[in-house]
Every structure is written in structure tokens, then in C-alpha cells.
Amino acid sequence: MTDRLIKRNKIRTWDYISVGICICFSIYFLTTHQVEFETRKPIVFYSFGLYFFTLFFNYGHLRNINLWIIWFGLSIIQIIIYYKHGLDNTDWPAIRGLRNFWLYLILFQILRWLSLKLQKREFVTLSRSLKDLHDDREFKFWDYLLFIPAIALIFILQII
């Protein structure tokens, strides 16, 4: 249990792998021709995947401000990808998430701050085992309550 919002830790191997995967997808979408409506599945998967991946697998790692800054920098690349592929495809609300990923990263930190203030514990995501994967602790009332806006944000930021 901790009450520090800003933590600076060494970036781990898993973090390099996850950032590397994001960079590879980003390079792919930056170098491909304009995505047409019929071939949109990969970019829609990527747009949703960024959110779900960071919420369910990287949330513990995003507590590290060094890694969070790297992801925030990558979110700027996602904006470029959106403007490359999204302007001619305004009827695709699903790829709008690329444009809003930076906002999700900021809101993630706000949820962490709220969790630390309300329960003096880190923000966690729910799992089937009823225990947090990173901290190995049981979920409490505030964990459930804070998870609702986290999951709702994924869908809201995809459509606004």
C-alpha cells in the first residue's frame, strides 16, 4: 500500500516489449496507404486494443511515471495515425479512440489519484479471481466503483 502518485522506477522488459509492439503497429499504420472502409478491421482492433491492453495488462506498469511519459508520447503518434486514416472516414467512430488515447492516459492518472485519496491504495482493474494481479489484494468497494468509469471511458472516448 502506498500513497505516492508519482513513482519513478526502472523500465522493465515487459514494458519494452509492450511499447515495442505499439511502435510496430504505429509504424505499420503510418506507412500504409489510406485505410478503406472495407479493410478497417485491423485499425479498429488497434484502436480498441490500446485501451483494453493498457487497462487490463499494463495498469500496474503505468504507475511508473517514466513509462507513462513514454506511452503519452506514443499517444501523440496515435493522433497522427487518426488524422492520416480518420478524416476521410468520419463514419468510423471506433477509430476516434486513437485521437483520444492521450486523454485516457490522463484520466487513468486521475483515477489513480482518486483511489489513493479515497482508500490509500492503488487503482486496480477487476479480474475473475477477485484479487488484483499486481498487488495480490482483494477488491474493495472503491475498486469496483472506480473501475466503472475506467471501462466506460474506453467506449466514450471511441465515440466522441
Coordinates of N, CA, C and O in Angstrom, one line a residue:
M1 N 0.8 -1.2 0.0 CA 0.0 0.0 0.0 C 0.9 1.2 0.0 O 1.9 1.3 0.7
T2 N 0.5 2.2 -0.8 CA 1.3 3.4 -0.9 C 0.4 4.6 -1.1 O -0.8 4.4 -1.5
D3 N 0.9 5.7 -0.9 CA 0.1 6.9 -1.1 C 0.8 7.9 -2.0 O 0.5 9.1 -2.1
R4 N 1.8 7.4 -2.8 CA 2.6 8.3 -3.7 C 2.0 8.1 -5.1 O 1.9 7.0 -5.6
L5 N 1.6 9.2 -5.7 CA 1.1 9.2 -7.1 C 2.3 9.1 -8.1 O 2.2 8.3 -9.0
I6 N 3.3 9.8 -7.9 CA 4.4 9.8 -8.9 C 5.5 8.9 -8.4 O 6.1 9.1 -7.3
K7 N 5.7 7.9 -9.2 CA 6.8 6.9 -8.8 C 7.7 6.8 -10.0 O 7.2 6.7 -11.2
R8 N 9.0 6.8 -9.8 CA 10.0 6.6 -10.8 C 10.7 5.3 -10.6 O 11.3 5.1 -9.6
N9 N 10.5 4.4 -11.5 CA 11.1 3.1 -11.4 C 11.8 2.7 -12.7 O 11.5 3.4 -13.8
K10 N 12.6 1.8 -12.7 CA 13.3 1.3 -13.9 C 12.3 0.6 -14.8 O 11.4 0.0 -14.3
I11 N 12.4 0.9 -16.1 CA 11.5 0.3 -17.0 C 11.9 -1.2 -17.2 O 13.1 -1.5 -17.4
R12 N 10.9 -2.0 -17.1 CA 11.1 -3.5 -17.2 C 11.1 -4.0 -18.6 O 10.6 -3.4 -19.5
T13 N 11.5 -5.3 -18.7 CA 11.5 -6.0 -20.0 C 10.1 -6.0 -20.6 O 9.9 -5.7 -21.8
W14 N 9.1 -6.3 -19.9 CA 7.7 -6.4 -20.4 C 7.3 -5.0 -20.9 O 6.6 -4.9 -21.9
D15 N 7.8 -3.9 -20.3 CA 7.4 -2.6 -20.7 C 8.0 -2.3 -22.1 O 7.4 -1.7 -23.0
Y16 N 9.3 -2.7 -22.3 CA 9.9 -2.6 -23.6 C 9.2 -3.4 -24.7 O 9.0 -2.9 -25.8
I17 N 8.7 -4.5 -24.3 CA 8.0 -5.4 -25.3 C 6.7 -4.7 -25.7 O 6.4 -4.6 -26.8
S18 N 5.9 -4.3 -24.7 CA 4.6 -3.7 -25.0 C 4.8 -2.4 -25.7 O 4.0 -2.1 -26.7
V19 N 5.7 -1.6 -25.4 CA 6.0 -0.3 -26.2 C 6.4 -0.7 -27.6 O 6.0 0.0 -28.5
G20 N 7.3 -1.7 -27.7 CA 7.8 -2.1 -29.0 C 6.7 -2.6 -29.9 O 6.6 -2.3 -31.1
I21 N 5.7 -3.3 -29.3 CA 4.5 -3.8 -30.1 C 3.7 -2.6 -30.6 O 3.3 -2.5 -31.8
C22 N 3.5 -1.6 -29.7 CA 2.8 -0.4 -30.1 C 3.5 0.4 -31.2 O 2.9 0.8 -32.1
I23 N 4.8 0.5 -31.1 CA 5.6 1.1 -32.1 C 5.5 0.4 -33.4 O 5.3 1.1 -34.5
C24 N 5.6 -0.9 -33.4 CA 5.4 -1.7 -34.7 C 4.1 -1.4 -35.3 O 4.0 -1.2 -36.5
F25 N 3.0 -1.5 -34.5 CA 1.7 -1.2 -35.1 C 1.6 0.2 -35.6 O 1.0 0.5 -36.7
S26 N 2.2 1.1 -34.9 CA 2.2 2.5 -35.3 C 2.9 2.8 -36.6 O 2.4 3.5 -37.5
I27 N 4.0 2.2 -36.7 CA 4.8 2.3 -38.0 C 4.0 1.7 -39.1 O 3.9 2.3 -40.2
Y28 N 3.4 0.5 -38.9 CA 2.6 -0.1 -39.9 C 1.5 0.9 -40.4 O 1.3 1.1 -41.6
F29 N 0.7 1.4 -39.4 CA -0.4 2.3 -39.8 C 0.1 3.7 -40.4 O -0.6 4.3 -41.1
L30 N 1.3 4.1 -40.0 CA 1.8 5.3 -40.5 C 2.3 5.1 -42.0 O 2.3 6.1 -42.8
T31 N 2.7 3.9 -42.3 CA 3.3 3.7 -43.6 C 2.3 3.1 -44.6 O 2.7 3.0 -45.8
T32 N 1.2 2.7 -44.2 CA 0.2 2.1 -45.1 C -0.6 3.2 -45.8 O -0.7 4.3 -45.3
H33 N -1.1 2.8 -46.9 CA -2.0 3.8 -47.6 C -3.3 4.0 -46.8 O -3.5 3.3 -45.9
Q34 N -4.0 4.9 -47.3 CA -5.3 5.2 -46.6 C -6.1 4.0 -46.4 O -6.3 3.2 -47.4
V35 N -6.6 3.7 -45.2 CA -7.4 2.5 -44.9 C -8.8 2.8 -45.4 O -9.4 3.8 -45.2
E36 N -9.3 1.8 -46.2 CA -10.6 1.9 -46.7 C -11.6 1.3 -45.8 O -11.2 0.5 -44.9
F37 N -12.9 1.6 -45.9 CA -13.9 1.1 -45.0 C -13.9 -0.4 -45.0 O -14.1 -1.0 -43.9
E38 N -13.7 -1.0 -46.1 CA -13.8 -2.5 -46.2 C -12.7 -3.2 -45.5 O -12.8 -4.3 -45.1
T39 N -11.5 -2.5 -45.3 CA -10.3 -3.1 -44.7 C -10.0 -2.4 -43.3 O -8.9 -2.3 -42.9
R40 N -11.1 -2.0 -42.6 CA -10.9 -1.2 -41.4 C -10.7 -2.1 -40.2 O -10.3 -1.6 -39.1
K41 N -10.9 -3.4 -40.2 CA -10.8 -4.2 -39.0 C -9.5 -4.1 -38.3 O -9.5 -4.0 -37.1
P42 N -8.3 -4.1 -38.9 CA -7.1 -4.0 -38.2 C -6.9 -2.7 -37.4 O -6.5 -2.7 -36.2
I43 N -7.3 -1.6 -38.0 CA -7.2 -0.3 -37.3 C -8.2 -0.2 -36.2 O -7.9 0.4 -35.2
V44 N -9.4 -0.7 -36.4 CA -10.4 -0.7 -35.3 C -9.9 -1.5 -34.2 O -10.0 -1.2 -33.0
F45 N -9.4 -2.7 -34.5 CA -8.8 -3.6 -33.4 C -7.7 -2.9 -32.7 O -7.6 -2.9 -31.4
Y46 N -6.8 -2.2 -33.4 CA -5.7 -1.5 -32.8 C -6.3 -0.4 -31.9 O -5.8 -0.2 -30.8
S47 N -7.2 0.4 -32.3 CA -7.8 1.5 -31.6 C -8.4 1.0 -30.2 O -8.1 1.5 -29.2
F48 N -9.2 0.0 -30.3 CA -9.8 -0.6 -29.1 C -8.7 -1.3 -28.2 O -8.7 -1.2 -27.0
G49 N -7.9 -2.0 -28.9 CA -6.8 -2.8 -28.3 C -5.9 -2.0 -27.4 O -5.5 -2.4 -26.3
L50 N -5.6 -0.7 -27.8 CA -4.7 0.1 -27.0 C -5.3 0.3 -25.6 O -4.7 0.2 -24.6
Y51 N -6.6 0.6 -25.6 CA -7.3 0.9 -24.3 C -7.4 -0.3 -23.4 O -7.1 -0.3 -22.2
F52 N -7.9 -1.4 -24.0 CA -8.0 -2.7 -23.2 C -6.7 -3.2 -22.7 O -6.6 -3.7 -21.6
F53 N -5.7 -3.1 -23.6 CA -4.4 -3.6 -23.2 C -3.8 -2.8 -22.0 O -3.3 -3.4 -21.1
T54 N -3.9 -1.5 -22.1 CA -3.4 -0.7 -21.0 C -4.2 -0.8 -19.8 O -3.6 -0.8 -18.7
L55 N -5.5 -1.0 -19.9 CA -6.3 -1.1 -18.7 C -6.2 -2.4 -18.0 O -6.0 -2.5 -16.8
F56 N -6.1 -3.5 -18.7 CA -6.1 -4.8 -18.1 C -4.7 -5.4 -17.9 O -4.5 -6.2 -17.0
F57 N -3.7 -5.1 -18.7 CA -2.4 -5.7 -18.6 C -1.3 -4.7 -18.2 O -0.3 -5.2 -17.6
N58 N -1.5 -3.5 -18.5 CA -0.4 -2.5 -18.2 C -0.7 -1.5 -17.1 O 0.1 -0.6 -16.8
Y59 N -1.9 -1.6 -16.4 CA -2.2 -0.6 -15.4 C -1.2 -0.6 -14.3 O -0.9 0.5 -13.8
G60 N -0.7 -1.7 -13.9 CA 0.3 -1.7 -12.8 C 1.6 -1.0 -13.3 O 2.3 -0.3 -12.5
H61 N 2.0 -1.2 -14.5 CA 3.2 -0.6 -15.1 C 3.0 0.9 -15.3 O 4.0 1.6 -15.2
L62 N 1.8 1.3 -15.6 CA 1.6 2.8 -15.8 C 1.6 3.6 -14.6 O 1.6 4.8 -14.6
R63 N 1.8 2.9 -13.4 CA 2.1 3.7 -12.2 C 3.5 4.3 -12.2 O 3.8 5.2 -11.5
N64 N 4.3 3.8 -13.0 CA 5.7 4.3 -13.2 C 5.6 5.5 -14.2 O 5.3 5.4 -15.3
I65 N 5.9 6.7 -13.6 CA 5.8 7.9 -14.4 C 6.8 7.9 -15.7 O 6.4 8.4 -16.7
N66 N 7.9 7.2 -15.5 CA 8.8 7.1 -16.7 C 8.1 6.4 -17.9 O 8.2 6.8 -19.0
L67 N 7.4 5.3 -17.6 CA 6.7 4.6 -18.6 C 5.5 5.3 -19.1 O 5.2 5.3 -20.3
W68 N 4.8 6.0 -18.2 CA 3.6 6.7 -18.5 C 4.0 7.8 -19.5 O 3.2 8.1 -20.5
I69 N 5.1 8.5 -19.3 CA 5.5 9.5 -20.3 C 5.8 8.9 -21.6 O 5.5 9.5 -22.7
I70 N 6.4 7.7 -21.7 CA 6.6 7.1 -23.0 C 5.3 6.8 -23.7 O 5.1 7.1 -24.9
W71 N 4.3 6.3 -22.9 CA 3.0 6.0 -23.5 C 2.3 7.3 -23.9 O 1.6 7.3 -25.0
F72 N 2.5 8.3 -23.2 CA 1.9 9.6 -23.6 C 2.5 10.1 -24.9 O 1.8 10.6 -25.8
G73 N 3.8 9.9 -25.0 CA 4.5 10.3 -26.3 C 3.9 9.4 -27.5 O 3.7 9.9 -28.6
L74 N 3.7 8.2 -27.2 CA 3.1 7.3 -28.2 C 1.7 7.7 -28.6 O 1.2 7.5 -29.7
S75 N 1.0 8.3 -27.6 CA -0.4 8.8 -27.9 C -0.4 9.9 -28.9 O -1.4 10.1 -29.6
I76 N 0.7 10.7 -29.0 CA 0.8 11.7 -30.0 C 0.9 11.1 -31.4 O 0.3 11.6 -32.3
I77 N 1.6 10.0 -31.4 CA 1.7 9.2 -32.7 C 0.3 8.7 -33.1 O 0.0 8.7 -34.3
Q78 N -0.5 8.3 -32.1 CA -1.8 7.8 -32.4 C -2.7 8.9 -33.0 O -3.5 8.6 -33.8
I79 N -2.5 10.1 -32.5 CA -3.2 11.3 -33.1 C -2.9 11.4 -34.6 O -3.7 11.6 -35.4
I80 N -1.6 11.3 -34.9 CA -1.1 11.4 -36.3 C -1.8 10.3 -37.1 O -2.2 10.5 -38.3
I81 N -1.8 9.1 -36.6 CA -2.4 8.0 -37.3 C -3.9 8.2 -37.5 O -4.5 8.0 -38.6
Y82 N -4.6 8.8 -36.5 CA -6.0 9.1 -36.7 C -6.2 10.1 -37.8 O -7.1 9.9 -38.7
Y83 N -5.4 11.2 -37.8 CA -5.6 12.2 -38.9 C -5.2 11.7 -40.2 O -5.7 12.2 -41.2
K84 N -4.3 10.7 -40.3 CA -4.0 10.1 -41.6 C -5.1 9.3 -42.1 O -5.5 9.3 -43.3
H85 N -5.8 8.4 -41.2 CA -6.8 7.5 -41.6 C -8.2 7.9 -41.3 O -9.1 7.4 -41.9
G86 N -8.4 8.8 -40.4 CA -9.7 9.1 -39.9 C -10.5 10.2 -40.5 O -11.7 10.2 -40.4
L87 N -9.8 11.1 -41.1 CA -10.5 12.3 -41.6 C -11.4 11.9 -42.8 O -12.5 12.5 -42.9
D88 N -11.0 11.0 -43.7 CA -11.8 10.6 -44.8 C -12.9 9.6 -44.4 O -13.7 9.1 -45.2
N89 N -12.8 9.2 -43.1 CA -13.7 8.1 -42.7 C -14.4 8.5 -41.4 O -14.3 7.9 -40.4
T90 N -15.1 9.6 -41.5 CA -15.8 10.2 -40.3 C -16.9 9.3 -39.8 O -17.3 9.5 -38.6
D91 N -17.3 8.4 -40.5 CA -18.4 7.5 -40.0 C -17.8 6.3 -39.2 O -18.6 5.4 -38.9
W92 N -16.6 6.3 -38.9 CA -16.0 5.2 -38.2 C -15.7 5.7 -36.7 O -14.6 6.2 -36.4
P93 N -16.7 5.7 -35.9 CA -16.4 6.2 -34.5 C -15.4 5.4 -33.8 O -14.7 5.9 -32.9
A94 N -15.2 4.1 -34.2 CA -14.3 3.3 -33.5 C -12.8 3.7 -33.5 O -12.1 3.4 -32.6
I95 N -12.4 4.4 -34.6 CA -11.0 4.8 -34.6 C -10.8 6.1 -34.0 O -9.6 6.6 -33.9
R96 N -11.8 6.8 -33.5 CA -11.6 8.0 -32.8 C -10.8 7.8 -31.5 O -10.3 8.8 -31.0
G97 N -10.8 6.6 -31.0 CA -10.0 6.3 -29.8 C -8.5 6.6 -30.0 O -7.9 7.0 -29.1
L98 N -8.1 6.5 -31.2 CA -6.7 6.8 -31.5 C -6.4 8.3 -31.2 O -5.4 8.7 -30.6
R99 N -7.4 9.2 -31.5 CA -7.2 10.6 -31.3 C -7.3 10.9 -29.8 O -6.7 11.9 -29.4
N100 N -8.0 10.1 -29.0 CA -8.3 10.4 -27.6 C -7.4 9.6 -26.6 O -7.7 9.7 -25.4
F101 N -6.5 8.8 -27.1 CA -5.7 8.0 -26.2 C -4.9 8.8 -25.1 O -4.8 8.4 -24.0
W102 N -4.4 9.9 -25.5 CA -3.7 10.8 -24.5 C -4.6 11.2 -23.4 O -4.2 11.3 -22.2
L103 N -5.9 11.4 -23.7 CA -6.9 11.8 -22.7 C -7.1 10.7 -21.7 O -7.2 10.9 -20.5
Y104 N -7.2 9.5 -22.3 CA -7.4 8.3 -21.4 C -6.2 8.1 -20.5 O -6.4 7.8 -19.3
L105 N -5.0 8.4 -20.9 CA -3.8 8.3 -20.0 C -3.9 9.3 -18.9 O -3.5 8.9 -17.8
I106 N -4.3 10.5 -19.2 CA -4.5 11.5 -18.1 C -5.6 11.1 -17.2 O -5.4 11.1 -15.9
L107 N -6.7 10.6 -17.7 CA -7.8 10.2 -16.8 C -7.5 9.0 -16.0 O -7.9 8.8 -14.9
F108 N -6.6 8.1 -16.5 CA -6.1 7.0 -15.7 C -5.4 7.5 -14.5 O -5.6 6.9 -13.4
Q109 N -4.5 8.5 -14.7 CA -3.8 9.1 -13.5 C -4.8 9.7 -12.5 O -4.6 9.7 -11.3
I110 N -5.9 10.3 -13.0 CA -6.9 10.9 -12.1 C -7.6 9.8 -11.3 O -7.8 9.9 -10.1
L111 N -7.9 8.7 -12.0 CA -8.4 7.5 -11.2 C -7.5 7.0 -10.2 O -7.9 6.6 -9.1
R112 N -6.2 7.0 -10.5 CA -5.2 6.5 -9.5 C -5.2 7.5 -8.3 O -5.2 7.1 -7.2
W113 N -5.2 8.8 -8.6 CA -5.2 9.8 -7.6 C -6.5 9.6 -6.7 O -6.3 9.7 -5.5
L114 N -7.6 9.4 -7.3 CA -8.8 9.2 -6.5 C -8.8 8.0 -5.7 O -9.2 8.0 -4.5
S115 N -8.2 6.9 -6.2 CA -8.1 5.7 -5.4 C -7.2 5.9 -4.2 O -7.4 5.5 -3.1
L116 N -6.1 6.6 -4.5 CA -5.1 6.9 -3.4 C -5.8 7.8 -2.3 O -5.5 7.6 -1.1
K117 N -6.5 8.8 -2.7 CA -7.2 9.7 -1.8 C -8.3 9.0 -1.0 O -8.5 9.2 0.2
L118 N -9.1 8.2 -1.7 CA -10.3 7.6 -1.1 C -10.0 6.4 -0.2 O -10.6 6.1 0.8
Q119 N -9.0 5.6 -0.6 CA -8.8 4.3 0.1 C -7.3 4.1 0.4 O -7.0 3.0 1.0
K120 N -6.4 5.0 0.1 CA -5.0 4.9 0.4 C -4.4 3.7 -0.3 O -3.5 3.0 0.2
R121 N -5.0 3.3 -1.4 CA -4.5 2.1 -2.2 C -4.5 2.5 -3.7 O -5.3 3.3 -4.1
E122 N -3.7 1.8 -4.4 CA -3.6 2.0 -5.8 C -4.8 1.6 -6.6 O -5.5 0.6 -6.1
F123 N -5.1 2.2 -7.7 CA -6.1 1.9 -8.6 C -5.8 0.5 -9.2 O -4.7 0.2 -9.6
V124 N -6.8 -0.4 -9.3 CA -6.6 -1.7 -9.9 C -7.8 -2.0 -10.8 O -8.8 -1.3 -10.8
T125 N -7.6 -3.0 -11.7 CA -8.7 -3.4 -12.5 C -9.2 -4.7 -12.0 O -8.4 -5.5 -11.4
L126 N -10.4 -5.0 -12.3 CA -11.1 -6.2 -11.7 C -10.7 -7.4 -12.5 O -10.3 -7.3 -13.7
S127 N -10.7 -8.5 -11.9 CA -10.4 -9.8 -12.5 C -11.4 -10.8 -12.0 O -12.0 -10.6 -11.0
R128 N -11.4 -12.0 -12.6 CA -12.3 -13.0 -12.2 C -11.9 -13.6 -10.9 O -12.7 -14.2 -10.2
S129 N -10.6 -13.6 -10.5 CA -10.2 -14.2 -9.3 C -10.5 -13.4 -8.0 O -10.2 -13.8 -6.9
L130 N -11.1 -12.2 -8.2 CA -11.4 -11.3 -7.1 C -10.2 -10.8 -6.3 O -10.2 -10.3 -5.2
K131 N -9.0 -10.9 -7.0 CA -7.8 -10.4 -6.4 C -7.0 -9.7 -7.5 O -7.1 -10.1 -8.7
D132 N -6.3 -8.6 -7.1 CA -5.6 -7.8 -8.1 C -4.3 -8.6 -8.5 O -3.7 -9.3 -7.7
L133 N -4.1 -8.6 -9.8 CA -2.9 -9.4 -10.4 C -1.6 -8.8 -10.0 O -0.6 -9.6 -9.8
H134 N -1.5 -7.5 -9.8 CA -0.2 -6.9 -9.5 C 0.1 -6.8 -8.0 O 1.2 -7.0 -7.5
D135 N -0.9 -6.5 -7.2 CA -0.8 -6.3 -5.8 C -1.2 -7.4 -4.9 O -1.0 -7.4 -3.7
D136 N -1.9 -8.4 -5.5 CA -2.4 -9.6 -4.8 C -3.2 -9.2 -3.6 O -3.0 -9.7 -2.5
R137 N -4.2 -8.3 -3.8 CA -5.1 -7.9 -2.8 C -6.5 -8.0 -3.2 O -6.8 -8.0 -4.4
E138 N -7.4 -8.2 -2.3 CA -8.8 -8.4 -2.6 C -9.4 -7.0 -2.9 O -9.0 -6.0 -2.4
F139 N -10.4 -7.0 -3.8 CA -11.0 -5.8 -4.2 C -11.9 -5.3 -3.1 O -12.6 -6.0 -2.4
K140 N -12.0 -4.0 -3.0 CA -12.9 -3.3 -2.1 C -13.9 -2.5 -2.8 O -13.9 -2.4 -4.1
F141 N -14.8 -1.9 -2.1 CA -15.9 -1.1 -2.7 C -15.4 -0.1 -3.7 O -15.9 0.1 -4.8
W142 N -14.4 0.7 -3.3 CA -13.9 1.8 -4.2 C -13.3 1.2 -5.4 O -13.3 1.9 -6.5
D143 N -12.7 0.1 -5.3 CA -12.1 -0.6 -6.5 C -13.2 -0.8 -7.6 O -13.0 -0.5 -8.8
Y144 N -14.3 -1.3 -7.1 CA -15.4 -1.6 -8.0 C -16.0 -0.3 -8.6 O -16.3 -0.2 -9.8
L145 N -16.1 0.7 -7.7 CA -16.7 2.0 -8.1 C -15.8 2.7 -9.1 O -16.3 3.3 -10.1
L146 N -14.5 2.7 -8.9 CA -13.6 3.4 -9.8 C -13.4 2.7 -11.1 O -13.0 3.3 -12.1
F147 N -13.6 1.4 -11.1 CA -13.5 0.6 -12.3 C -14.6 1.0 -13.4 O -14.3 0.9 -14.6
I148 N -15.7 1.3 -12.9 CA -16.9 1.7 -13.8 C -16.5 2.8 -14.7 O -16.6 2.7 -16.0
P149 N -16.0 3.9 -14.2 CA -15.6 5.0 -15.2 C -14.4 4.6 -16.1 O -14.3 5.0 -17.2
A150 N -13.5 3.8 -15.6 CA -12.4 3.3 -16.4 C -12.8 2.6 -17.6 O -12.4 2.8 -18.7
I151 N -13.8 1.6 -17.4 CA -14.2 0.8 -18.5 C -15.2 1.6 -19.4 O -15.1 1.5 -20.6
A152 N -16.0 2.5 -18.8 CA -16.9 3.4 -19.6 C -16.1 4.3 -20.5 O -16.5 4.6 -21.6
L153 N -14.9 4.8 -20.0 CA -14.1 5.7 -20.8 C -13.6 5.1 -22.1 O -13.5 5.8 -23.1
I154 N -13.4 3.8 -22.1 CA -12.9 3.2 -23.3 C -14.0 3.4 -24.4 O -13.6 3.8 -25.5
F155 N -15.2 3.2 -24.1 CA -16.3 3.3 -25.1 C -16.6 4.8 -25.4 O -16.8 5.2 -26.5
I156 N -16.6 5.6 -24.4 CA -16.9 7.0 -24.6 C -15.9 7.7 -25.5 O -16.2 8.4 -26.4
L157 N -14.6 7.4 -25.2 CA -13.5 8.1 -26.0 C -13.4 7.5 -27.4 O -12.8 8.1 -28.2
Q158 N -14.0 6.4 -27.6 CA -14.1 5.9 -29.0 C -15.1 6.6 -29.9 O -15.1 6.6 -31.1
I159 N -16.1 7.2 -29.2 CA -17.2 7.8 -30.0 C -17.3 9.3 -30.0 O -17.9 9.9 -30.8
I160 N -16.5 10.0 -29.0 CA -16.6 11.4 -29.0 C -15.6 12.1 -30.0 O -14.7 11.5 -30.4

